[in-house]
Amino acid sequence: MFATIKRYDIIEGNIKSDQKKVMRLKNAMDKIELYAWRAAKLCLLTVLIELPQFAISLPKLLLKYVNGPIVYILTWMIFVGGYVAVTFILFTYLQRRHPERKIIWRPKGKEINTIIIGFIVLMSAKMIIGSFMTQQTANDAAIEKMFKISVNMSFMMVFMTAIAAPVVEELVFRGFLMDYFFTDQPIFAILLSGLIFGSIHSSTNFISWLMYVVMGIILAATYNKEKNLAANISLHFLNNLLPSIVFLLSSLHQMLK
């Protein structure tokens, strides 16, 4: 009788052990499914923030059929309206994920100090890494080429690089990405944000890729510290503003002389 009871205890123990294994396996599969879905959404969001850029090709397509001023007005409306719509979608979606807290507010006090320090660190990192480069990055070269197409294109590029890009890129690569992955492991979240940010910029060699990765890491560290997207957007804006102005003045000088 005791042998039978012992045998039942062993069987019951094996069943419980198997149930635990099944639960662990189910939890692992649920996590894989969750992160796969989040990765897919991140890809879709990355595509979404690229869509307004297609408006810059409208003048070339429409000037053959429509009066010039109307084409440029329509292009700017679609271009700016597209970025406004994308920003609204991203901000609304992200805020709904965290209705208990604000995700953006006007920087003040220590947040302004963080922006200033972040900017100094960012510029220093770019200078150090840039000293190993023999030419500008492929991304900068492509942007500069776009500036030189026309006066209208130059101002569209200033809006895109200095204003729109900092907003939508920070919402996606800091707001969403760091909210989706490694939420309880900030170091890994910062590194992942930097790696993905660096990889989406057109880099043709390791040094230029590393420059954008380091930029992404500094921006991610800023977000991790302040949890205020306005601080990130401000830092990103300062980083993009100076080259945008240089490209604009250089392009206008060549086109208008």
GROMACS .gro file of C-alpha atoms in nm:
model
  257
    1MET     CA    1   0.000   0.000   0.000
    2PHE     CA    2   0.281   0.240   0.093
    3ALA     CA    3   0.456   0.156  -0.233
    4THR     CA    4   0.140   0.247  -0.424
    5ILE     CA    5   0.110   0.579  -0.241
    6LYS     CA    6   0.476   0.655  -0.309
    7ARG     CA    7   0.423   0.573  -0.675
    8TYR     CA    8   0.125   0.812  -0.688
    9ASP     CA    9   0.335   1.083  -0.521
   10ILE     CA   10   0.605   1.037  -0.783
   11ILE     CA   11   0.349   1.054  -1.064
   12GLU     CA   12   0.189   1.364  -0.908
   13GLY     CA   13   0.531   1.524  -0.872
   14ASN     CA   14   0.612   1.451  -1.238
   15ILE     CA   15   0.279   1.599  -1.346
   16LYS     CA   16   0.344   1.919  -1.148
   17SER     CA   17   0.696   1.939  -1.290
   18ASP     CA   18   0.559   1.897  -1.643
   19GLN     CA   19   0.295   2.162  -1.576
   20LYS     CA   20   0.566   2.406  -1.462
   21LYS     CA   21   0.766   2.332  -1.777
   22VAL     CA   22   0.458   2.388  -1.990
   23MET     CA   23   0.389   2.719  -1.812
   24ARG     CA   24   0.749   2.833  -1.856
   25LEU     CA   25   0.734   2.739  -2.222
   26LYS     CA   26   0.402   2.922  -2.262
   27ASN     CA   27   0.539   3.233  -2.090
   28ALA     CA   28   0.847   3.224  -2.312
   29MET     CA   29   0.632   3.191  -2.625
   30ASP     CA   30   0.408   3.476  -2.507
   31LYS     CA   31   0.714   3.698  -2.460
   32ILE     CA   32   0.851   3.606  -2.802
   33GLU     CA   33   0.514   3.687  -2.958
   34LEU     CA   34   0.489   4.016  -2.767
   35TYR     CA   35   0.837   4.135  -2.865
   36ALA     CA   36   0.795   4.018  -3.224
   37TRP     CA   37   0.475   4.225  -3.246
   38ARG     CA   38   0.649   4.523  -3.088
   39ALA     CA   39   0.940   4.491  -3.332
   40ALA     CA   40   0.691   4.481  -3.621
   41LYS     CA   41   0.515   4.793  -3.487
   42LEU     CA   42   0.849   4.970  -3.451
   43CYS     CA   43   0.924   4.893  -3.817
   44LEU     CA   44   0.584   5.029  -3.918
   45LEU     CA   45   0.641   5.346  -3.715
   46THR     CA   46   0.982   5.389  -3.881
   47VAL     CA   47   0.814   5.368  -4.221
   48LEU     CA   48   0.540   5.607  -4.105
   49ILE     CA   49   0.784   5.887  -4.019
   50GLU     CA   50   0.941   5.857  -4.365
   51LEU     CA   51   0.614   5.905  -4.555
   52PRO     CA   52   0.590   6.289  -4.544
   53GLN     CA   53   0.927   6.311  -4.721
   54PHE     CA   54   0.769   6.193  -5.044
   55ALA     CA   55   0.599   6.533  -5.075
   56ILE     CA   56   0.932   6.689  -5.176
   57SER     CA   57   0.913   6.509  -5.510
   58LEU     CA   58   0.575   6.664  -5.598
   59PRO     CA   59   0.707   6.980  -5.773
   60LYS     CA   60   0.907   6.772  -6.017
   61LEU     CA   61   0.601   6.561  -6.096
   62LEU     CA   62   0.336   6.834  -6.110
   63LEU     CA   63   0.508   7.140  -6.259
   64LYS     CA   64   0.453   6.997  -6.607
   65TYR     CA   65   0.077   7.011  -6.558
   66VAL     CA   66  -0.002   7.276  -6.293
   67ASN     CA   67   0.091   7.642  -6.240
   68GLY     CA   68   0.412   7.686  -6.035
   69PRO     CA   69   0.289   7.875  -5.724
   70ILE     CA   70  -0.003   7.638  -5.679
   71VAL     CA   71   0.230   7.338  -5.691
   72TYR     CA   72   0.463   7.484  -5.428
   73ILE     CA   73   0.175   7.581  -5.197
   74LEU     CA   74   0.023   7.234  -5.234
   75THR     CA   75   0.362   7.070  -5.172
   76TRP     CA   76   0.420   7.266  -4.853
   77MET     CA   77   0.069   7.191  -4.729
   78ILE     CA   78   0.113   6.817  -4.784
   79PHE     CA   79   0.469   6.823  -4.650
   80VAL     CA   80   0.399   7.012  -4.327
   81GLY     CA   81   0.054   6.858  -4.288
   82GLY     CA   82   0.203   6.512  -4.322
   83TYR     CA   83   0.452   6.571  -4.041
   84VAL     CA   84   0.184   6.729  -3.822
   85ALA     CA   85  -0.042   6.427  -3.876
   86VAL     CA   86   0.238   6.179  -3.806
   87THR     CA   87   0.339   6.368  -3.492
   88PHE     CA   88  -0.022   6.373  -3.370
   89ILE     CA   89  -0.059   5.997  -3.429
   90LEU     CA   90   0.267   5.913  -3.251
   91PHE     CA   91   0.206   6.148  -2.959
   92THR     CA   92  -0.154   6.033  -2.908
   93TYR     CA   93  -0.061   5.665  -2.926
   94LEU     CA   94   0.231   5.705  -2.685
   95GLN     CA   95   0.028   5.914  -2.438
   96ARG     CA   96  -0.247   5.651  -2.437
   97ARG     CA   97   0.011   5.392  -2.334
   98HIS     CA   98   0.090   5.609  -2.032
   99PRO     CA   99  -0.224   5.800  -1.933
  100GLU     CA  100  -0.090   5.824  -1.577
  101ARG     CA  101   0.194   6.063  -1.668
  102LYS     CA  102   0.294   6.339  -1.909
  103ILE     CA  103   0.547   6.238  -2.174
  104ILE     CA  104   0.646   6.589  -2.279
  105TRP     CA  105   0.661   6.926  -2.106
  106ARG     CA  106   0.863   7.245  -2.129
  107PRO     CA  107   1.217   7.183  -2.003
  108LYS     CA  108   1.330   7.388  -1.707
  109GLY     CA  109   1.593   7.384  -1.435
  110LYS     CA  110   1.795   7.065  -1.432
  111GLU     CA  111   1.644   6.956  -1.764
  112ILE     CA  112   1.794   7.260  -1.936
  113ASN     CA  113   2.127   7.174  -1.772
  114THR     CA  114   2.095   6.820  -1.906
  115ILE     CA  115   2.031   6.955  -2.257
  116ILE     CA  116   2.338   7.182  -2.237
  117ILE     CA  117   2.561   6.906  -2.103
  118GLY     CA  118   2.419   6.661  -2.359
  119PHE     CA  119   2.491   6.905  -2.640
  120ILE     CA  120   2.852   6.955  -2.525
  121VAL     CA  121   2.904   6.578  -2.497
  122LEU     CA  122   2.739   6.522  -2.835
  123MET     CA  123   2.953   6.783  -3.011
  124SER     CA  124   3.268   6.649  -2.844
  125ALA     CA  125   3.186   6.293  -2.950
  126LYS     CA  126   3.121   6.405  -3.309
  127MET     CA  127   3.450   6.594  -3.319
  128ILE     CA  128   3.647   6.297  -3.185
  129ILE     CA  129   3.484   6.040  -3.413
  130GLY     CA  130   3.485   6.284  -3.706
  131SER     CA  131   3.863   6.319  -3.675
  132PHE     CA  132   3.892   5.962  -3.803
  133MET     CA  133   3.678   6.033  -4.112
  134THR     CA  134   3.821   6.144  -4.444
  135GLN     CA  135   3.488   6.268  -4.583
  136GLN     CA  136   3.137   6.356  -4.467
  137THR     CA  137   2.891   6.081  -4.388
  138ALA     CA  138   2.677   5.940  -4.669
  139ASN     CA  139   2.368   6.070  -4.487
  140ASP     CA  140   2.506   6.426  -4.475
  141ALA     CA  141   2.618   6.403  -4.837
  142ALA     CA  142   2.269   6.297  -4.947
  143ILE     CA  143   2.110   6.580  -4.745
  144GLU     CA  144   2.352   6.839  -4.886
  145LYS     CA  145   2.272   6.720  -5.238
  146MET     CA  146   1.902   6.769  -5.172
  147PHE     CA  147   1.967   7.124  -5.049
  148LYS     CA  148   2.122   7.213  -5.384
  149ILE     CA  149   1.825   7.113  -5.601
  150SER     CA  150   1.633   7.441  -5.566
  151VAL     CA  151   1.561   7.728  -5.329
  152ASN     CA  152   1.225   7.575  -5.238
  153MET     CA  153   1.390   7.240  -5.171
  154SER     CA  154   1.651   7.407  -4.949
  155PHE     CA  155   1.386   7.549  -4.717
  156MET     CA  156   1.194   7.221  -4.718
  157MET     CA  157   1.511   7.041  -4.613
  158VAL     CA  158   1.568   7.290  -4.329
  159PHE     CA  159   1.216   7.222  -4.202
  160MET     CA  160   1.262   6.847  -4.232
  161THR     CA  161   1.610   6.814  -4.080
  162ALA     CA  162   1.597   7.082  -3.809
  163ILE     CA  163   1.231   7.068  -3.701
  164ALA     CA  164   1.040   6.761  -3.819
  165ALA     CA  165   1.311   6.495  -3.785
  166PRO     CA  166   1.397   6.573  -3.420
  167VAL     CA  167   1.030   6.548  -3.324
  168VAL     CA  168   0.928   6.228  -3.504
  169GLU     CA  169   1.260   6.047  -3.454
  170GLU     CA  170   1.260   6.113  -3.080
  171LEU     CA  171   0.900   5.997  -3.049
  172VAL     CA  172   0.986   5.668  -3.223
  173PHE     CA  173   1.345   5.585  -3.123
  174ARG     CA  174   1.327   5.709  -2.766
  175GLY     CA  175   0.958   5.728  -2.678
  176PHE     CA  176   0.839   5.402  -2.833
  177LEU     CA  177   1.157   5.196  -2.859
  178MET     CA  178   1.264   5.250  -2.498
  179ASP     CA  179   0.906   5.188  -2.388
  180TYR     CA  180   0.890   4.859  -2.580
  181PHE     CA  181   1.220   4.689  -2.499
  182PHE     CA  182   1.431   4.638  -2.183
  183THR     CA  183   1.204   4.862  -1.976
  184ASP     CA  184   1.363   4.734  -1.654
  185GLN     CA  185   1.718   4.732  -1.797
  186PRO     CA  186   1.793   5.091  -1.902
  187ILE     CA  187   2.153   5.024  -2.012
  188PHE     CA  188   2.035   4.769  -2.270
  189ALA     CA  189   1.750   5.000  -2.377
  190ILE     CA  190   1.996   5.286  -2.431
  191LEU     CA  191   2.235   5.066  -2.631
  192LEU     CA  192   1.953   4.921  -2.844
  193SER     CA  193   1.817   5.269  -2.914
  194GLY     CA  194   2.163   5.384  -3.023
  195LEU     CA  195   2.223   5.081  -3.243
  196ILE     CA  196   1.891   5.111  -3.425
  197PHE     CA  197   1.921   5.489  -3.458
  198GLY     CA  198   2.268   5.447  -3.607
  199SER     CA  199   2.154   5.174  -3.843
  200ILE     CA  200   1.869   5.372  -4.001
  201HIS     CA  201   2.102   5.652  -4.111
  202SER     CA  202   2.275   5.593  -4.441
  203SER     CA  203   2.624   5.487  -4.333
  204THR     CA  204   2.873   5.343  -4.581
  205ASN     CA  205   3.151   5.268  -4.332
  206PHE     CA  206   3.200   5.174  -3.969
  207ILE     CA  207   3.315   5.518  -3.850
  208SER     CA  208   3.010   5.704  -3.982
  209TRP     CA  209   2.784   5.430  -3.845
  210LEU     CA  210   2.956   5.459  -3.507
  211MET     CA  211   2.900   5.836  -3.507
  212TYR     CA  212   2.524   5.794  -3.543
  213VAL     CA  213   2.518   5.512  -3.287
  214VAL     CA  214   2.694   5.733  -3.031
  215MET     CA  215   2.451   6.016  -3.111
  216GLY     CA  216   2.162   5.777  -3.050
  217ILE     CA  217   2.313   5.658  -2.722
  218ILE     CA  218   2.356   6.016  -2.595
  219LEU     CA  219   1.997   6.101  -2.690
  220ALA     CA  220   1.872   5.779  -2.528
  221ALA     CA  221   2.068   5.851  -2.210
  222THR     CA  222   1.911   6.197  -2.201
  223TYR     CA  223   1.563   6.044  -2.223
  224ASN     CA  224   1.645   5.783  -1.961
  225LYS     CA  225   1.757   6.057  -1.722
  226GLU     CA  226   1.475   6.309  -1.770
  227LYS     CA  227   1.185   6.104  -1.910
  228ASN     CA  228   1.088   6.421  -2.096
  229LEU     CA  229   1.077   6.399  -2.476
  230ALA     CA  230   1.102   6.777  -2.499
  231ALA     CA  231   1.459   6.754  -2.365
  232ASN     CA  232   1.546   6.501  -2.635
  233ILE     CA  233   1.379   6.698  -2.910
  234SER     CA  234   1.563   7.014  -2.799
  235LEU     CA  235   1.900   6.836  -2.799
  236HIS     CA  236   1.830   6.673  -3.136
  237PHE     CA  237   1.717   7.011  -3.274
  238LEU     CA  238   2.040   7.180  -3.163
  239ASN     CA  239   2.243   6.902  -3.321
  240ASN     CA  240   2.064   6.932  -3.658
  241LEU     CA  241   2.023   7.308  -3.668
  242LEU     CA  242   2.382   7.418  -3.734
  243PRO     CA  243   2.450   7.186  -4.032
  244SER     CA  244   2.107   7.275  -4.173
  245ILE     CA  245   2.191   7.646  -4.165
  246VAL     CA  246   2.535   7.582  -4.317
  247PHE     CA  247   2.385   7.374  -4.598
  248LEU     CA  248   2.113   7.635  -4.656
  249LEU     CA  249   2.352   7.931  -4.680
  250SER     CA  250   2.594   7.739  -4.898
  251SER     CA  251   2.318   7.625  -5.135
  252LEU     CA  252   2.156   7.969  -5.158
  253HIS     CA  253   2.496   8.127  -5.228
  254GLN     CA  254   2.556   7.888  -5.518
  255MET     CA  255   2.205   7.913  -5.663
  256LEU     CA  256   2.158   8.290  -5.633
  257LYS     CA  257   2.500   8.420  -5.733
   0.00000   0.00000   0.00000
